[in-house]
XYZ file of C-alpha atoms in Angstrom:
496
model
C 6.744 -17.993 13.337
C 9.797 -16.062 14.498
C 10.698 -13.184 12.194
C 14.290 -12.367 11.222
C 14.833 -8.481 10.900
C 17.503 -7.059 8.650
C 18.321 -3.332 9.088
C 20.818 -1.226 7.123
C 23.841 -0.215 9.289
C 25.329 3.125 8.038
C 28.473 2.251 10.008
C 29.145 -0.879 7.995
C 27.165 0.149 4.892
C 25.339 -3.074 4.622
C 22.085 -4.695 5.752
C 22.661 -6.801 8.891
C 20.641 -9.175 10.965
C 19.262 -7.344 14.021
C 20.578 -9.054 17.086
C 20.102 -6.977 20.324
C 22.977 -6.940 22.752
C 20.751 -7.956 25.653
C 17.557 -9.596 24.184
C 14.798 -9.244 24.694
C 15.678 -5.702 25.754
C 16.426 -3.128 23.084
C 17.976 0.290 23.566
C 17.191 2.952 20.872
C 18.174 6.575 20.825
C 16.949 9.009 18.059
C 18.010 12.560 17.773
C 14.933 14.701 18.369
C 14.363 18.439 17.387
C 16.145 21.756 18.164
C 13.232 23.593 19.468
C 13.410 27.103 18.085
C 10.625 26.909 15.459
C 7.613 25.066 14.460
C 8.009 21.565 13.247
C 8.019 21.015 9.435
C 7.903 18.004 7.106
C 11.602 17.324 7.650
C 11.014 16.746 11.297
C 8.092 14.441 10.480
C 10.152 11.901 8.524
C 12.590 10.746 11.293
C 9.760 10.829 13.804
C 7.528 8.586 11.617
C 10.424 6.310 10.513
C 11.519 5.479 13.987
C 7.969 5.355 15.320
C 7.509 2.519 12.816
C 10.605 0.826 13.990
C 9.579 1.240 17.690
C 6.145 -0.345 16.846
C 7.630 -3.190 14.958
C 10.243 -4.107 17.520
C 7.548 -4.199 20.206
C 5.249 -6.252 17.870
C 8.162 -8.766 17.661
C 8.265 -9.120 21.349
C 11.141 -6.915 22.268
C 11.112 -4.715 25.318
C 12.249 -1.413 23.885
C 13.603 1.651 25.807
C 13.186 4.458 23.231
C 14.995 7.637 24.043
C 14.438 10.786 21.910
C 16.109 14.033 23.013
C 15.066 17.727 22.910
C 17.877 20.074 22.157
C 17.252 23.225 24.027
C 20.889 24.578 24.178
C 24.146 24.541 22.536
C 23.126 24.148 18.935
C 24.952 27.073 17.166
C 24.084 28.338 13.715
C 27.215 27.082 12.228
C 28.852 23.806 12.390
C 32.187 25.626 12.839
C 31.131 26.367 16.473
C 30.442 29.977 15.479
C 27.500 32.253 15.548
C 24.554 32.445 17.972
C 22.899 29.643 19.771
C 19.603 29.063 17.691
C 17.307 29.240 20.744
C 18.946 32.263 22.246
C 18.915 34.060 19.030
C 15.120 33.433 18.560
C 14.627 34.413 22.122
C 16.107 37.833 21.367
C 14.024 38.320 18.344
C 10.754 37.557 20.100
C 11.891 39.286 23.300
C 11.296 36.203 25.427
C 13.368 34.043 27.709
C 15.207 31.182 25.869
C 13.199 28.729 28.007
C 10.082 30.202 27.015
C 11.042 29.641 23.314
C 12.152 26.098 23.966
C 8.923 25.308 25.949
C 6.650 26.863 23.442
C 8.309 24.882 20.452
C 8.451 21.737 22.449
C 4.746 21.868 23.037
C 4.185 22.539 19.284
C 6.401 19.583 18.402
C 4.445 17.317 20.780
C 1.155 18.508 19.254
C 2.375 17.765 15.765
C 3.615 14.335 16.819
C 0.353 13.464 18.371
C -1.517 14.447 15.229
C 0.836 12.219 13.243
C 0.053 9.319 15.545
C 3.817 9.166 16.487
C 3.984 7.215 19.893
C 5.811 9.219 22.611
C 9.296 7.862 23.410
C 10.111 5.934 26.669
C 12.281 8.907 27.783
C 12.563 12.388 26.483
C 15.622 14.080 28.088
C 16.398 17.790 27.554
C 19.921 18.796 27.090
C 19.599 21.618 29.658
C 18.560 18.923 32.187
C 21.781 17.128 31.748
C 24.515 19.753 31.893
C 26.355 17.699 34.722
C 26.579 14.541 32.580
C 27.870 16.516 29.693
C 30.578 18.173 31.812
C 31.595 14.789 33.051
C 31.879 13.457 29.495
C 34.169 16.489 28.706
C 36.312 15.831 31.774
C 36.783 12.211 30.732
C 37.878 13.249 27.194
C 40.268 15.801 28.509
C 41.770 13.223 30.949
C 42.314 10.744 28.114
C 44.209 13.383 26.136
C 41.773 14.028 23.282
C 40.679 17.440 24.062
C 42.331 20.804 25.143
C 41.215 23.979 26.885
C 41.536 27.274 25.090
C 40.430 30.592 26.618
C 37.667 29.030 28.738
C 36.340 26.741 25.977
C 37.161 23.094 25.428
C 37.749 21.579 22.064
C 38.044 17.967 20.815
C 41.554 17.367 19.363
C 40.810 15.531 16.197
C 44.544 15.088 15.334
C 45.379 13.448 18.624
C 42.315 11.173 18.274
C 43.154 10.127 14.800
C 46.581 8.890 15.820
C 45.024 6.169 17.920
C 41.519 5.785 16.388
C 39.869 6.796 13.098
C 37.797 9.882 12.766
C 35.379 9.637 9.861
C 34.358 6.157 10.003
C 30.658 6.665 9.880
C 30.765 9.353 6.897
C 33.585 7.660 5.157
C 35.419 10.920 5.161
C 39.243 11.013 5.771
C 40.888 13.498 8.149
C 42.397 15.325 5.227
C 39.098 15.761 3.440
C 37.727 17.300 6.694
C 40.549 19.550 7.000
C 40.313 20.625 3.414
C 36.453 21.416 3.995
C 37.339 23.359 7.193
C 39.933 25.587 5.532
C 37.128 27.437 3.826
C 35.713 28.448 7.099
C 36.728 31.395 9.410
C 40.282 31.612 10.768
C 41.450 28.925 13.459
C 41.172 31.426 16.240
C 41.438 29.589 19.568
C 41.274 26.155 17.987
C 44.423 24.244 17.109
C 42.692 23.125 13.918
C 39.486 24.608 12.349
C 38.191 20.992 12.106
C 38.342 20.474 15.867
C 34.687 20.836 17.488
C 33.635 22.311 20.745
C 32.891 20.268 23.764
C 32.345 23.326 25.881
C 31.905 26.885 24.995
C 32.739 29.937 27.095
C 29.653 32.138 27.144
C 30.082 35.751 26.180
C 28.760 38.371 28.615
C 25.474 38.849 26.801
C 24.852 35.034 26.541
C 21.894 34.138 28.893
C 22.119 30.359 28.628
C 25.202 29.604 30.838
C 26.290 27.191 33.583
C 29.517 26.946 35.808
C 32.087 24.492 34.839
C 35.801 23.825 35.753
C 36.720 25.837 32.525
C 34.384 28.808 32.496
C 30.650 29.829 32.820
C 29.393 28.490 29.611
C 27.366 25.864 27.771
C 28.075 22.471 26.332
C 28.803 21.853 22.630
C 25.934 20.451 20.544
C 27.415 16.927 20.061
C 27.981 16.285 23.789
C 24.282 15.919 24.729
C 23.379 12.765 22.702
C 26.620 10.926 23.841
C 25.939 11.879 27.460
C 22.289 11.313 27.512
C 22.323 8.091 25.431
C 24.932 6.691 27.907
C 23.039 7.693 30.964
C 19.715 6.041 29.924
C 20.836 3.177 27.631
C 24.351 2.246 29.002
C 27.886 2.241 27.539
C 26.723 0.040 24.720
C 23.312 0.104 23.142
C 21.594 -1.238 19.969
C 20.353 1.556 17.778
C 21.106 5.179 17.170
C 18.916 6.912 14.559
C 18.352 10.321 12.996
C 18.248 11.893 9.552
C 20.896 11.488 6.940
C 22.022 15.102 7.540
C 23.256 14.204 11.049
C 25.854 11.543 9.789
C 28.336 14.448 9.551
C 29.207 16.050 11.599
C 26.884 15.259 14.501
C 27.028 11.508 14.622
C 30.591 11.460 13.588
C 31.396 13.569 16.596
C 29.310 11.276 18.806
C 31.289 8.303 17.824
C 34.532 10.122 18.433
C 33.403 11.448 21.921
C 32.262 7.948 22.990
C 35.444 6.063 21.820
C 37.581 9.031 23.396
C 35.860 8.845 26.736
C 35.313 4.964 27.141
C 37.648 3.454 24.622
C 34.866 1.789 22.591
C 31.845 2.551 20.345
C 28.528 3.016 22.134
C 26.340 2.026 19.285
C 25.825 -1.304 17.391
C 23.550 -0.158 14.628
C 23.496 3.307 13.110
C 20.258 3.935 11.049
C 19.562 7.111 9.080
C 16.463 8.170 7.054
C 17.025 10.208 3.808
C 15.855 13.645 3.268
C 12.616 15.274 2.103
C 13.442 17.684 -0.764
C 11.774 20.437 -2.584
C 12.832 20.851 -6.200
C 15.793 18.640 -5.340
C 17.031 20.692 -2.441
C 16.885 19.502 1.211
C 14.009 20.901 3.186
C 15.124 22.824 6.275
C 14.610 25.737 8.485
C 18.198 26.838 7.830
C 17.434 27.075 4.063
C 14.225 28.987 4.470
C 12.433 26.460 2.181
C 10.357 24.544 4.680
C 6.684 24.026 5.050
C 5.460 23.624 8.647
C 3.200 20.756 9.653
C 0.546 23.257 10.687
C 0.669 24.655 7.136
C 0.031 21.215 5.784
C -2.838 20.717 8.137
C -4.507 23.972 7.414
C -3.502 24.412 3.673
C -2.192 27.825 4.422
C 0.834 27.768 2.122
C 1.394 28.995 -1.486
C 2.704 25.606 -2.537
C -0.531 23.802 -1.280
C -3.912 23.539 -3.148
C -5.667 22.396 0.016
C -5.314 21.236 3.605
C -3.876 17.618 4.091
C -4.675 15.601 7.072
C -1.973 14.294 9.314
C -2.480 10.749 8.235
C -1.986 11.826 4.524
C 1.321 13.173 5.534
C 2.110 9.966 7.383
C 0.971 7.864 4.415
C 3.133 10.033 2.025
C 6.205 9.473 4.126
C 5.555 5.678 4.409
C 4.829 5.307 0.709
C 8.653 5.522 0.099
C 11.569 3.587 1.654
C 13.025 5.499 4.663
C 16.443 5.404 3.045
C 15.229 6.939 -0.300
C 14.918 10.724 -0.968
C 11.300 11.925 -1.207
C 10.659 14.983 -3.293
C 7.711 17.055 -1.986
C 4.990 18.230 -4.433
C 1.336 19.143 -4.135
C 0.520 16.451 -6.653
C 2.312 13.812 -4.649
C 0.246 14.755 -1.556
C -2.903 14.513 -3.522
C -1.830 10.993 -4.784
C -1.206 9.958 -1.167
C -4.524 11.219 -0.062
C -6.233 9.005 -2.677
C -4.112 6.170 -1.748
C -4.894 6.389 1.916
C -8.666 6.690 0.992
C -8.356 3.514 -0.959
C -6.690 1.689 1.904
C -9.119 2.925 4.627
C -12.120 2.238 2.441
C -10.888 -1.317 1.723
C -10.414 -2.063 5.597
C -13.817 -0.443 6.361
C -15.468 -2.423 3.552
C -14.481 -5.710 5.098
C -17.294 -5.264 7.539
C -19.746 -5.626 4.727
C -18.275 -8.785 3.441
C -20.391 -11.910 4.227
C -18.435 -15.164 4.623
C -19.166 -18.057 2.344
C -18.826 -21.694 2.742
C -15.503 -21.677 0.893
C -13.022 -19.371 -0.809
C -12.373 -19.120 -4.470
C -8.765 -20.019 -5.275
C -7.487 -16.648 -6.015
C -8.935 -15.082 -2.909
C -7.473 -17.982 -0.773
C -4.108 -17.514 -2.354
C -3.827 -13.873 -1.793
C -5.227 -13.990 1.682
C -2.952 -16.792 2.797
C 0.147 -14.990 1.443
C -0.632 -11.590 2.750
C 0.628 -11.722 6.330
C 4.020 -13.221 5.359
C 4.395 -10.830 2.414
C 3.891 -7.925 4.845
C 6.374 -9.465 7.328
C 8.968 -10.056 4.518
C 8.825 -6.444 3.570
C 9.047 -5.168 7.117
C 11.929 -7.648 7.771
C 13.767 -6.306 4.749
C 14.976 -3.054 6.335
C 11.545 -1.679 7.033
C 10.105 -1.638 3.331
C 6.973 0.135 4.350
C 6.251 0.869 0.638
C 6.075 -2.832 -0.039
C 3.660 -3.312 2.863
C 1.456 -0.685 1.328
C 1.515 -2.375 -2.017
C 0.534 -5.663 -0.396
C -2.326 -4.067 1.418
C -3.541 -2.387 -1.781
C -3.519 -5.936 -3.411
C -5.623 -7.015 -0.549
C -7.978 -3.937 -1.165
C -8.485 -5.322 -4.655
C -9.714 -8.522 -3.310
C -12.120 -6.691 -0.800
C -13.659 -4.851 -3.816
C -14.337 -8.038 -5.594
C -15.784 -9.559 -2.436
C -18.207 -6.541 -1.940
C -19.227 -6.706 -5.596
C -19.831 -10.537 -5.153
C -17.252 -11.338 -7.751
C -15.383 -13.450 -5.354
C -15.901 -15.639 -2.267
C -14.265 -15.929 1.016
C -14.697 -18.427 3.956
C -15.013 -17.325 7.534
C -11.449 -18.355 8.545
C -9.905 -16.435 5.673
C -12.178 -13.341 6.142
C -11.041 -13.168 9.745
C -7.446 -13.606 8.648
C -7.861 -10.725 6.062
C -9.340 -8.443 8.611
C -6.610 -9.115 11.335
C -3.756 -8.834 8.890
C -4.924 -5.540 7.206
C -5.660 -4.003 10.478
C -2.385 -5.104 12.098
C -0.136 -3.731 9.516
C -2.117 -0.654 8.573
C -2.905 0.391 12.173
C -0.659 -1.192 14.594
C 2.616 -1.273 12.686
C 2.411 1.434 9.978
C 0.512 3.581 12.681
C -2.095 4.771 10.287
C -5.449 5.881 11.766
C -8.976 6.429 10.370
C -9.544 9.734 11.776
C -12.770 9.981 9.799
C -14.182 6.809 11.690
C -12.748 8.105 15.016
C -14.276 11.642 14.876
C -17.406 11.064 13.079
C -18.990 7.697 14.355
C -21.934 9.564 15.830
C -22.505 11.824 12.937
C -22.300 9.052 10.586
C -24.807 6.955 12.549
C -27.323 9.882 12.199
C -26.441 10.259 8.495
C -26.914 6.477 8.230
C -30.540 6.572 9.507
C -31.444 9.537 7.128
C -29.808 7.849 4.166
C -31.359 4.493 4.755
C -34.821 6.161 4.905
C -34.022 7.948 1.566
C -32.905 4.757 0.005
C -36.210 2.951 1.045
C -38.047 5.823 -0.906
C -35.668 5.149 -3.911
C -36.393 1.264 -3.667
C -40.105 1.991 -3.774
C -39.582 4.270 -6.815
C -37.669 1.595 -8.629
C -40.275 -0.984 -7.657
C -42.912 1.331 -9.277
C -40.522 1.749 -12.334
C -40.247 5.517 -11.434
C -36.732 5.710 -12.773
C -36.571 9.375 -12.965
C -37.299 9.736 -9.241
C -34.917 6.872 -8.368
C -32.060 8.492 -10.391
C -32.860 11.809 -8.878
C -32.477 10.519 -5.413
C -29.206 8.834 -6.294
C -27.768 12.062 -7.828
C -28.711 14.151 -4.968
C -27.080 11.822 -2.569
C -23.951 11.801 -4.644
C -23.976 15.525 -4.803
C -24.042 15.472 -0.898
C -20.976 13.128 -0.885
C -22.714 9.737 -0.521
C -21.829 7.084 -2.972
C -24.625 4.644 -3.530
C -23.961 1.247 -5.105
C -26.784 -1.116 -6.314
C -26.077 -4.840 -5.544
C -28.048 -7.995 -5.674
C -28.656 -7.717 -2.020
C -30.008 -4.248 -2.408
C -28.469 -0.689 -2.331
C -25.318 0.018 -0.152
C -23.863 3.443 0.565
C -20.824 5.107 1.909
C -19.830 8.706 2.768
C -16.834 9.726 0.523
C -14.023 11.110 2.725
């Protein structure tokens, strides 16, 4: 059955049916990290959100070219085009070359993404590898009269642009609002208006990261890279541009202006944005100093954490809320996510213990037959992953009844239940049972020992030696093994 996917378009402020420009091909560009520090929870959310979209589009049969960039130059400390390049500043502090900093933190980002089971993009371009394309973009905007040179730097002329087009269509801000906000910043200096943004910045003598251009030895403005690289790899018009909500203004607003100023039309059909991770209601971010790195989550080495949390717990935590909703971090929320993930993974694993019957009971058949479409309906409604998880939890309740022989299931429904739960949990949501992947051999050895001990317990029960039977059960429980007595004999599992 063909699925109809609805996605929320930030540009139009409504859900729209997803219809690619050149089906079955889909072009998707997502803003990646500025690599000057370790990845944190705020980096994980867009990576996981658009990883799920990438997985789902491929599942629906689309051929997706997914581009996610690495910002390794040009991202200044302040949106007013002032301050140090973030990477150059970090390089000075650590007494390293800027490219050493960029490479080190790019590697760290990749390691974190692999741990979170985020698929690599089709193309991962670096800003420093596309200086020529960015210079060409600046030249086009200058030629069309929407930019000006000043003291070797080039700035986008928002006033000139706004006379023909509309600046602020993505964020909903008017030019007057933007000007009012800009007045609180430093003096105009070499800009016509403080609201104008840099397309090319002249490098100061001490600035290491610099390239020759028609205007000066310098470096591109932060906003140029995504417009230039998106166009290079996805064409003058492509389907989806994604990123965090904090990028709507100024970054994505400036991207739209650059594209329209250079080619006369929008590049992007659907703009998608995930909301923020917050701590005590405040956005988590490096610039605010309130972030927790992913490594700290994985090791538990942070004052806000009571324990280490696995990468899959972090992924489950993020997917348990809709991507457009704000998620407030707390240690308790992560513990709840850990328990929820265990419940789901145990439910899927327990399916291998279920024996098919000649027929299903009515309630089991109803839930199983509705499960697949219920999950599709949730995904098709703007990637409602939290509703997919809720449907999978309902299926886990069925599994528990089947294991306890309180329900029956036929062979066809059992296979459908296994296939659906694994499809949505593993292939589409991208969860992974790390315990099973890493511990198969150890669990097999444990299994032989536990089975032998349970045989001794069965003999004790047969001899009505209840004290020994209970002692064995309690000792196994203390070692992390849960033993359940069923009409078919004792079964066990190792608690995660």
